Amino acid sequence: MDRIRIVGGNELHGVIPISGAKNAALPLMIASLLTDDTLTLENVPHLADVEQLIRILGNHGADISVNGRRERQGESYARTIHFTSRNIVSTTAPYELVSKMRASFWVIGPLLAREGKARVSLPGGCAIGTRPVDLFIDGLTALGANIEIDGGYVNATAPAGGLVGGRYVFPKISVGATHVLMMAATLANGTTVLGNAAREPEVVDLAKCLNAMGAKITGQGTSTITVEGVPSLSGARHRVLPDRIETGTYAMAVAMTGGDVILEDTDASLLETALEAIRRTGAEISETNSGIRIVRNGAGIKPVDIVTDPFPGFPTDLQAQFMGLMTKSSGVSHITETIFENRFMHVQELARLGAKISLSGQTAKVEGVSRLKGAPVMATDLRASVSLVIAGLAAEGETMVSRVYHLDRGFERLEEKLTRCGAHVERVSD
Ligand code: EPZ
């Protein structure tokens, strides 16, 4: 199994191209199931999660080609992928596929809307929390679906004439349930109003693509989304928006190691809260024509408290990385996680590098130390693992990060991007 070897101590200088967002690409790919026409997505990142979803969509009958070639032959960066689901050959998403990636549960929306039925395995527990599916079930029920859970599967059926527009106010903000209800409502009879909807940029990107396919969605980016159902959707061409989590991760890496880096092909407006927190640590951040420049020269890292929140708050997907940065601050900071109940697994691994962190409920108290020292560490989830990479870049000596497959799920060409900026990072295959 691959590991990542880091020799810390170098500043980062150069340009890092930011990839298309994983968490936008996944729902966009799933949206292709809503039409028998071709959906072409540009700027799709080359990641293990994308490859897994390609397999899942293929199981439902999607014909998929990469850059005009067949799936698996295309190895290029920022790929263009064509998805054509002329016929849905199966409305079942089996446990073996869904258990590997939670987002694959989201096929329930398009399958139910287009075919009138779906049988999708429950995604099961996940390392960062229990992550139930009650909001999906209640929301789809509000659109007229009949849902039963049996043998670990969610069996959903639409009324004879198809889903019907309805009103659903999410009791809790959920990105995934907002994606699914928005997709399902596009083909429902009548108008759907979703209240307390997620406002994440990835939801806006999905709405933009669905509208290009002929949907009638308004209010995306606000808490109330209105979807006027249409009889069918067509194909479209859509460019996946930049990855705000990758952007924030590399910005935090520079804030931690020091240096001067331009993050290219990204957009500061996607992560204002996180950039503001990084600025308060002492780094300078400015917008360029095509992205963001981040500089930290000489000055130390100031302690900053953060609380994760749904967009536009501080993203939970950057919490671990920010904790990595705070381990070397000049004081005490508090990091509070409000989205997932168990998203602190990086704490014990950061401690192996010499970090001083104590946990009390959902808040971590981080006492900055003047130096971290490299050690073997283990990645426990995607964002936790990249926080270890960042900390390793700023630690003295060698850090070996194992279970790298977590990183491969969400960071495209991580070693290459960091190495080009002067870091010592290499993949070691055993
Ligand atoms: C998305 O997950 C992202 N995944 C996550 O990124 C991200 O951390 C999360 O949103 C929050 O921003 C993708 O986009 C593929 P939620 P999602 O539904 O949609 C609870 C990463 O590292 N909830 O917004 O699954 C849930 O347990 C991943 O890239 C219910 O209670 O998250 C959580 O506490 C990790 N019932 C909260 O809502 C439900 O039916 C928010 O989860 C659904 C969710």
mmCIF file of N, CA and C in Angstrom, residues 149-242:
data_model
loop_
_atom_site.group_PDB
_atom_site.id
_atom_site.type_symbol
_atom_site.label_atom_id
_atom_site.label_comp_id
_atom_site.label_asym_id
_atom_site.label_seq_id
_atom_site.Cartn_x
_atom_site.Cartn_y
_atom_site.Cartn_z
ATOM 1 N N ILE A 149 -37.800 0.734 4.243
ATOM 2 C CA ILE A 149 -36.418 0.256 4.431
ATOM 3 C C ILE A 149 -36.492 -1.227 4.737
ATOM 4 N N ASP A 150 -35.743 -1.996 3.957
ATOM 5 C CA ASP A 150 -35.848 -3.444 4.099
ATOM 6 C C ASP A 150 -34.494 -4.078 3.788
ATOM 7 N N GLY A 151 -34.012 -4.854 4.701
ATOM 8 C CA GLY A 151 -32.770 -5.593 4.476
ATOM 9 C C GLY A 151 -31.591 -4.698 4.132
ATOM 10 N N GLY A 152 -31.526 -3.528 4.731
ATOM 11 C CA GLY A 152 -30.397 -2.630 4.484
ATOM 12 C C GLY A 152 -30.554 -1.800 3.223
ATOM 13 N N TYR A 153 -31.708 -1.904 2.593
ATOM 14 C CA TYR A 153 -31.953 -1.124 1.362
ATOM 15 C C TYR A 153 -33.101 -0.156 1.568
ATOM 16 N N VAL A 154 -33.002 0.997 0.886
ATOM 17 C CA VAL A 154 -34.111 1.940 0.837
ATOM 18 C C VAL A 154 -34.845 1.655 -0.469
ATOM 19 N N ASN A 155 -36.103 1.238 -0.346
ATOM 20 C CA ASN A 155 -36.933 0.972 -1.535
ATOM 21 C C ASN A 155 -37.878 2.147 -1.708
ATOM 22 N N ALA A 156 -37.715 2.870 -2.798
ATOM 23 C CA ALA A 156 -38.534 4.065 -3.014
ATOM 24 C C ALA A 156 -39.338 3.904 -4.285
ATOM 25 N N THR A 157 -40.621 4.273 -4.221
ATOM 26 C CA THR A 157 -41.445 4.270 -5.440
ATOM 27 C C THR A 157 -42.210 5.580 -5.530
ATOM 28 N N ALA A 158 -42.370 6.040 -6.757
ATOM 29 C CA ALA A 158 -43.118 7.285 -6.994
ATOM 30 C C ALA A 158 -44.572 6.925 -7.289
ATOM 31 N N PRO A 159 -45.507 7.858 -7.106
ATOM 32 C CA PRO A 159 -46.891 7.596 -7.486
ATOM 33 C C PRO A 159 -46.973 7.302 -8.990
ATOM 34 N N ALA A 160 -48.098 6.721 -9.435
ATOM 35 C CA ALA A 160 -48.232 6.294 -10.840
ATOM 36 C C ALA A 160 -47.856 7.383 -11.847
ATOM 37 N N GLY A 161 -48.273 8.607 -11.606
ATOM 38 C CA GLY A 161 -47.961 9.674 -12.569
ATOM 39 C C GLY A 161 -46.608 10.338 -12.330
ATOM 40 N N GLY A 162 -45.813 9.826 -11.424
ATOM 41 C CA GLY A 162 -44.499 10.408 -11.130
ATOM 42 C C GLY A 162 -44.517 11.230 -9.841
ATOM 43 N N LEU A 163 -43.355 11.722 -9.438
ATOM 44 C CA LEU A 163 -43.254 12.526 -8.215
ATOM 45 C C LEU A 163 -44.090 13.792 -8.377
ATOM 46 N N VAL A 164 -44.539 14.324 -7.249
ATOM 47 C CA VAL A 164 -45.332 15.558 -7.311
ATOM 48 C C VAL A 164 -44.612 16.660 -6.527
ATOM 49 N N GLY A 165 -44.723 17.870 -7.023
ATOM 50 C CA GLY A 165 -44.083 18.995 -6.344
ATOM 51 C C GLY A 165 -44.598 19.104 -4.915
ATOM 52 N N GLY A 166 -43.754 19.536 -4.008
ATOM 53 C CA GLY A 166 -44.175 19.646 -2.609
ATOM 54 C C GLY A 166 -43.337 20.676 -1.892
ATOM 55 N N ARG A 167 -43.583 20.800 -0.594
ATOM 56 C CA ARG A 167 -42.860 21.757 0.205
ATOM 57 C C ARG A 167 -42.117 20.983 1.277
ATOM 58 N N TYR A 168 -40.830 21.228 1.412
ATOM 59 C CA TYR A 168 -40.085 20.533 2.471
ATOM 60 C C TYR A 168 -39.083 21.507 3.094
ATOM 61 N N VAL A 169 -39.176 21.617 4.412
ATOM 62 C CA VAL A 169 -38.220 22.467 5.129
ATOM 63 C C VAL A 169 -37.271 21.533 5.871
ATOM 64 N N PHE A 170 -36.000 21.578 5.508
ATOM 65 C CA PHE A 170 -35.024 20.697 6.157
ATOM 66 C C PHE A 170 -34.907 21.065 7.635
ATOM 67 N N PRO A 171 -35.075 20.095 8.546
ATOM 68 C CA PRO A 171 -34.905 20.412 9.961
ATOM 69 C C PRO A 171 -33.435 20.711 10.295
ATOM 70 N N LYS A 172 -32.554 20.245 9.421
ATOM 71 C CA LYS A 172 -31.109 20.439 9.606
ATOM 72 C C LYS A 172 -30.532 20.632 8.210
ATOM 73 N N ILE A 173 -29.547 21.499 8.073
ATOM 74 C CA ILE A 173 -29.001 21.742 6.728
ATOM 75 C C ILE A 173 -28.187 20.526 6.271
ATOM 76 N N SER A 174 -28.496 20.033 5.088
ATOM 77 C CA SER A 174 -27.752 18.902 4.525
ATOM 78 C C SER A 174 -27.427 19.167 3.064
ATOM 79 N N VAL A 175 -26.148 19.099 2.741
ATOM 80 C CA VAL A 175 -25.706 19.308 1.362
ATOM 81 C C VAL A 175 -26.272 18.196 0.472
ATOM 82 N N GLY A 176 -26.058 16.943 0.883
ATOM 83 C CA GLY A 176 -26.468 15.815 0.058
ATOM 84 C C GLY A 176 -27.978 15.773 -0.147
ATOM 85 N N ALA A 177 -28.743 15.996 0.922
ATOM 86 C CA ALA A 177 -30.205 15.925 0.785
ATOM 87 C C ALA A 177 -30.703 17.091 -0.075
ATOM 88 N N THR A 178 -30.040 18.229 -0.020
ATOM 89 C CA THR A 178 -30.433 19.345 -0.897
ATOM 90 C C THR A 178 -30.177 18.968 -2.356
ATOM 91 N N HIS A 179 -29.001 18.382 -2.638
ATOM 92 C CA HIS A 179 -28.702 17.934 -4.010
ATOM 93 C C HIS A 179 -29.801 16.987 -4.506
ATOM 94 N N VAL A 180 -30.119 15.995 -3.679
ATOM 95 C CA VAL A 180 -31.036 14.927 -4.110
ATOM 96 C C VAL A 180 -32.444 15.464 -4.336
ATOM 97 N N LEU A 181 -32.926 16.302 -3.410
ATOM 98 C CA LEU A 181 -34.297 16.807 -3.568
ATOM 99 C C LEU A 181 -34.394 17.755 -4.756
ATOM 100 N N MET A 182 -33.332 18.529 -4.958
ATOM 101 C CA MET A 182 -33.329 19.446 -6.105
ATOM 102 C C MET A 182 -33.386 18.620 -7.401
ATOM 103 N N MET A 183 -32.573 17.554 -7.483
ATOM 104 C CA MET A 183 -32.575 16.719 -8.698
ATOM 105 C C MET A 183 -33.936 16.042 -8.878
ATOM 106 N N ALA A 184 -34.464 15.475 -7.789
ATOM 107 C CA ALA A 184 -35.739 14.755 -7.897
ATOM 108 C C ALA A 184 -36.847 15.706 -8.332
ATOM 109 N N ALA A 185 -36.841 16.929 -7.802
ATOM 110 C CA ALA A 185 -37.932 17.880 -8.074
ATOM 111 C C ALA A 185 -37.929 18.386 -9.513
ATOM 112 N N THR A 186 -36.771 18.278 -10.210
ATOM 113 C CA THR A 186 -36.728 18.817 -11.577
ATOM 114 C C THR A 186 -37.755 18.137 -12.485
ATOM 115 N N LEU A 187 -38.009 16.837 -12.239
ATOM 116 C CA LEU A 187 -38.927 16.094 -13.115
ATOM 117 C C LEU A 187 -40.287 15.851 -12.457
ATOM 118 N N ALA A 188 -40.549 16.470 -11.298
ATOM 119 C CA ALA A 188 -41.837 16.261 -10.605
ATOM 120 C C ALA A 188 -42.936 17.070 -11.283
ATOM 121 N N ASN A 189 -44.168 16.657 -11.047
ATOM 122 C CA ASN A 189 -45.319 17.417 -11.555
ATOM 123 C C ASN A 189 -45.594 18.559 -10.594
ATOM 124 N N GLY A 190 -45.407 19.780 -11.048
ATOM 125 C CA GLY A 190 -45.685 20.927 -10.178
ATOM 126 C C GLY A 190 -44.425 21.510 -9.562
ATOM 127 N N THR A 191 -44.643 22.407 -8.629
ATOM 128 C CA THR A 191 -43.537 23.195 -8.076
ATOM 129 C C THR A 191 -43.149 22.694 -6.689
ATOM 130 N N THR A 192 -41.846 22.646 -6.456
ATOM 131 C CA THR A 192 -41.318 22.236 -5.147
ATOM 132 C C THR A 192 -40.608 23.420 -4.508
ATOM 133 N N VAL A 193 -40.842 23.599 -3.208
ATOM 134 C CA VAL A 193 -40.118 24.642 -2.481
ATOM 135 C C VAL A 193 -39.338 23.961 -1.358
ATOM 136 N N LEU A 194 -38.022 24.168 -1.362
ATOM 137 C CA LEU A 194 -37.160 23.587 -0.333
ATOM 138 C C LEU A 194 -36.712 24.687 0.612
ATOM 139 N N GLY A 195 -37.059 24.562 1.878
ATOM 140 C CA GLY A 195 -36.668 25.571 2.867
ATOM 141 C C GLY A 195 -35.487 25.086 3.690
ATOM 142 N N ASN A 196 -34.724 26.015 4.244
ATOM 143 C CA ASN A 196 -33.507 25.714 5.020
ATOM 144 C C ASN A 196 -32.552 24.834 4.206
ATOM 145 N N ALA A 197 -32.488 25.126 2.903
ATOM 146 C CA ALA A 197 -31.636 24.350 1.997
ATOM 147 C C ALA A 197 -30.164 24.732 2.197
ATOM 148 N N ALA A 198 -29.279 23.821 1.793
ATOM 149 C CA ALA A 198 -27.839 24.118 1.853
ATOM 150 C C ALA A 198 -27.510 25.194 0.820
ATOM 151 N N ARG A 199 -26.579 26.077 1.183
ATOM 152 C CA ARG A 199 -26.221 27.198 0.288
ATOM 153 C C ARG A 199 -24.825 27.032 -0.301
ATOM 154 N N GLU A 200 -24.253 25.852 -0.130
ATOM 155 C CA GLU A 200 -22.875 25.604 -0.583
ATOM 156 C C GLU A 200 -22.713 25.902 -2.084
ATOM 157 N N PRO A 201 -21.542 26.369 -2.495
ATOM 158 C CA PRO A 201 -21.289 26.634 -3.921
ATOM 159 C C PRO A 201 -21.531 25.408 -4.802
ATOM 160 N N GLU A 202 -21.357 24.210 -4.234
ATOM 161 C CA GLU A 202 -21.564 23.001 -5.037
ATOM 162 C C GLU A 202 -23.055 22.815 -5.342
ATOM 163 N N VAL A 203 -23.926 23.273 -4.449
ATOM 164 C CA VAL A 203 -25.376 23.224 -4.704
ATOM 165 C C VAL A 203 -25.711 24.203 -5.833
ATOM 166 N N VAL A 204 -25.079 25.371 -5.790
ATOM 167 C CA VAL A 204 -25.312 26.380 -6.840
ATOM 168 C C VAL A 204 -24.827 25.844 -8.186
ATOM 169 N N ASP A 205 -23.676 25.167 -8.162
ATOM 170 C CA ASP A 205 -23.121 24.620 -9.410
ATOM 171 C C ASP A 205 -24.050 23.562 -9.994
ATOM 172 N N LEU A 206 -24.591 22.714 -9.117
ATOM 173 C CA LEU A 206 -25.520 21.681 -9.602
ATOM 174 C C LEU A 206 -26.769 22.340 -10.200
ATOM 175 N N ALA A 207 -27.298 23.355 -9.523
ATOM 176 C CA ALA A 207 -28.503 24.034 -10.033
ATOM 177 C C ALA A 207 -28.220 24.658 -11.400
ATOM 178 N N LYS A 208 -27.014 25.237 -11.523
ATOM 179 C CA LYS A 208 -26.637 25.866 -12.788
ATOM 180 C C LYS A 208 -26.632 24.830 -13.918
ATOM 181 N N CYS A 209 -26.067 23.676 -13.641
ATOM 182 C CA CYS A 209 -26.003 22.618 -14.654
ATOM 183 C C CYS A 209 -27.404 22.099 -14.967
ATOM 184 N N LEU A 210 -28.213 21.880 -13.928
ATOM 185 C CA LEU A 210 -29.579 21.379 -14.157
ATOM 186 C C LEU A 210 -30.363 22.382 -14.992
ATOM 187 N N ASN A 211 -30.188 23.674 -14.720
ATOM 188 C CA ASN A 211 -30.892 24.685 -15.522
ATOM 189 C C ASN A 211 -30.419 24.650 -16.969
ATOM 190 N N ALA A 212 -29.118 24.403 -17.172
ATOM 191 C CA ALA A 212 -28.609 24.289 -18.548
ATOM 192 C C ALA A 212 -29.219 23.072 -19.244
ATOM 193 N N MET A 213 -29.633 22.091 -18.433
ATOM 194 C CA MET A 213 -30.271 20.881 -18.990
ATOM 195 C C MET A 213 -31.779 21.102 -19.201
ATOM 196 N N GLY A 214 -32.269 22.275 -18.818
ATOM 197 C CA GLY A 214 -33.683 22.569 -19.047
ATOM 198 C C GLY A 214 -34.530 22.646 -17.797
ATOM 199 N N ALA A 215 -33.902 22.470 -16.630
ATOM 200 C CA ALA A 215 -34.672 22.551 -15.372
ATOM 201 C C ALA A 215 -35.026 24.007 -15.084
ATOM 202 N N LYS A 216 -35.978 24.190 -14.167
ATOM 203 C CA LYS A 216 -36.379 25.553 -13.797
ATOM 204 C C LYS A 216 -36.187 25.719 -12.300
ATOM 205 N N ILE A 217 -34.962 26.075 -11.948
ATOM 206 C CA ILE A 217 -34.599 26.201 -10.531
ATOM 207 C C ILE A 217 -34.253 27.653 -10.242
ATOM 208 N N THR A 218 -34.784 28.181 -9.147
ATOM 209 C CA THR A 218 -34.407 29.527 -8.717
ATOM 210 C C THR A 218 -34.109 29.491 -7.215
ATOM 211 N N GLY A 219 -33.371 30.478 -6.754
ATOM 212 C CA GLY A 219 -33.103 30.597 -5.321
ATOM 213 C C GLY A 219 -31.868 29.843 -4.854
ATOM 214 N N GLN A 220 -31.174 29.132 -5.747
ATOM 215 C CA GLN A 220 -29.962 28.405 -5.348
ATOM 216 C C GLN A 220 -28.948 29.396 -4.781
ATOM 217 N N GLY A 221 -28.297 29.007 -3.689
ATOM 218 C CA GLY A 221 -27.372 29.941 -3.026
ATOM 219 C C GLY A 221 -28.064 30.680 -1.898
ATOM 220 N N THR A 222 -29.395 30.602 -1.823
ATOM 221 C CA THR A 222 -30.133 31.126 -0.666
ATOM 222 C C THR A 222 -30.737 29.920 0.061
ATOM 223 N N SER A 223 -31.394 30.163 1.187
ATOM 224 C CA SER A 223 -31.947 29.025 1.942
ATOM 225 C C SER A 223 -33.249 28.501 1.355
ATOM 226 N N THR A 224 -33.835 29.214 0.407
ATOM 227 C CA THR A 224 -35.085 28.722 -0.187
ATOM 228 C C THR A 224 -34.890 28.489 -1.682
ATOM 229 N N ILE A 225 -35.010 27.238 -2.066
ATOM 230 C CA ILE A 225 -34.834 26.872 -3.480
ATOM 231 C C ILE A 225 -36.200 26.468 -4.038
ATOM 232 N N THR A 226 -36.537 27.018 -5.186
ATOM 233 C CA THR A 226 -37.811 26.679 -5.823
ATOM 234 C C THR A 226 -37.532 25.949 -7.135
ATOM 235 N N VAL A 227 -38.199 24.823 -7.305
ATOM 236 C CA VAL A 227 -38.001 24.022 -8.519
ATOM 237 C C VAL A 227 -39.358 23.802 -9.178
ATOM 238 N N GLU A 228 -39.480 24.321 -10.382
ATOM 239 C CA GLU A 228 -40.713 24.097 -11.148
ATOM 240 C C GLU A 228 -40.462 22.869 -12.016
ATOM 241 N N GLY A 229 -41.231 21.832 -11.822
ATOM 242 C CA GLY A 229 -40.979 20.590 -12.547
ATOM 243 C C GLY A 229 -41.175 20.736 -14.047
ATOM 244 N N VAL A 230 -40.390 19.980 -14.817
ATOM 245 C CA VAL A 230 -40.535 19.953 -16.286
ATOM 246 C C VAL A 230 -40.667 18.480 -16.707
ATOM 247 N N PRO A 231 -41.258 18.210 -17.889
ATOM 248 C CA PRO A 231 -41.471 16.807 -18.287
ATOM 249 C C PRO A 231 -40.170 16.041 -18.536
ATOM 250 N N SER A 232 -39.160 16.724 -19.075
ATOM 251 C CA SER A 232 -37.904 16.000 -19.340
ATOM 252 C C SER A 232 -36.744 16.995 -19.378
ATOM 253 N N LEU A 233 -35.535 16.448 -19.209
ATOM 254 C CA LEU A 233 -34.324 17.284 -19.288
ATOM 255 C C LEU A 233 -33.520 16.851 -20.511
ATOM 256 N N SER A 234 -32.706 17.780 -20.993
ATOM 257 C CA SER A 234 -31.871 17.452 -22.160
ATOM 258 C C SER A 234 -30.400 17.378 -21.729
ATOM 259 N N GLY A 235 -29.530 17.187 -22.685
ATOM 260 C CA GLY A 235 -28.106 17.187 -22.383
ATOM 261 C C GLY A 235 -27.601 18.613 -22.210
ATOM 262 N N ALA A 236 -26.353 18.759 -21.811
ATOM 263 C CA ALA A 236 -25.746 20.087 -21.648
ATOM 264 C C ALA A 236 -24.243 19.901 -21.544
ATOM 265 N N ARG A 237 -23.553 21.039 -21.546
ATOM 266 C CA ARG A 237 -22.108 21.039 -21.333
ATOM 267 C C ARG A 237 -21.860 21.955 -20.146
ATOM 268 N N HIS A 238 -21.111 21.487 -19.166
ATOM 269 C CA HIS A 238 -20.945 22.275 -17.943
ATOM 270 C C HIS A 238 -19.526 22.100 -17.412
ATOM 271 N N ARG A 239 -18.970 23.206 -16.911
ATOM 272 C CA ARG A 239 -17.616 23.157 -16.345
ATOM 273 C C ARG A 239 -17.700 23.098 -14.818
ATOM 274 N N VAL A 240 -17.073 22.099 -14.220
ATOM 275 C CA VAL A 240 -17.109 21.926 -12.761
ATOM 276 C C VAL A 240 -16.392 23.093 -12.091
ATOM 277 N N LEU A 241 -16.973 23.631 -11.041
ATOM 278 C CA LEU A 241 -16.361 24.805 -10.409
ATOM 279 C C LEU A 241 -15.079 24.414 -9.650
ATOM 280 N N PRO A 242 -14.218 25.389 -9.323
ATOM 281 C CA PRO A 242 -12.954 25.054 -8.655
ATOM 282 C C PRO A 242 -13.168 24.467 -7.252
#
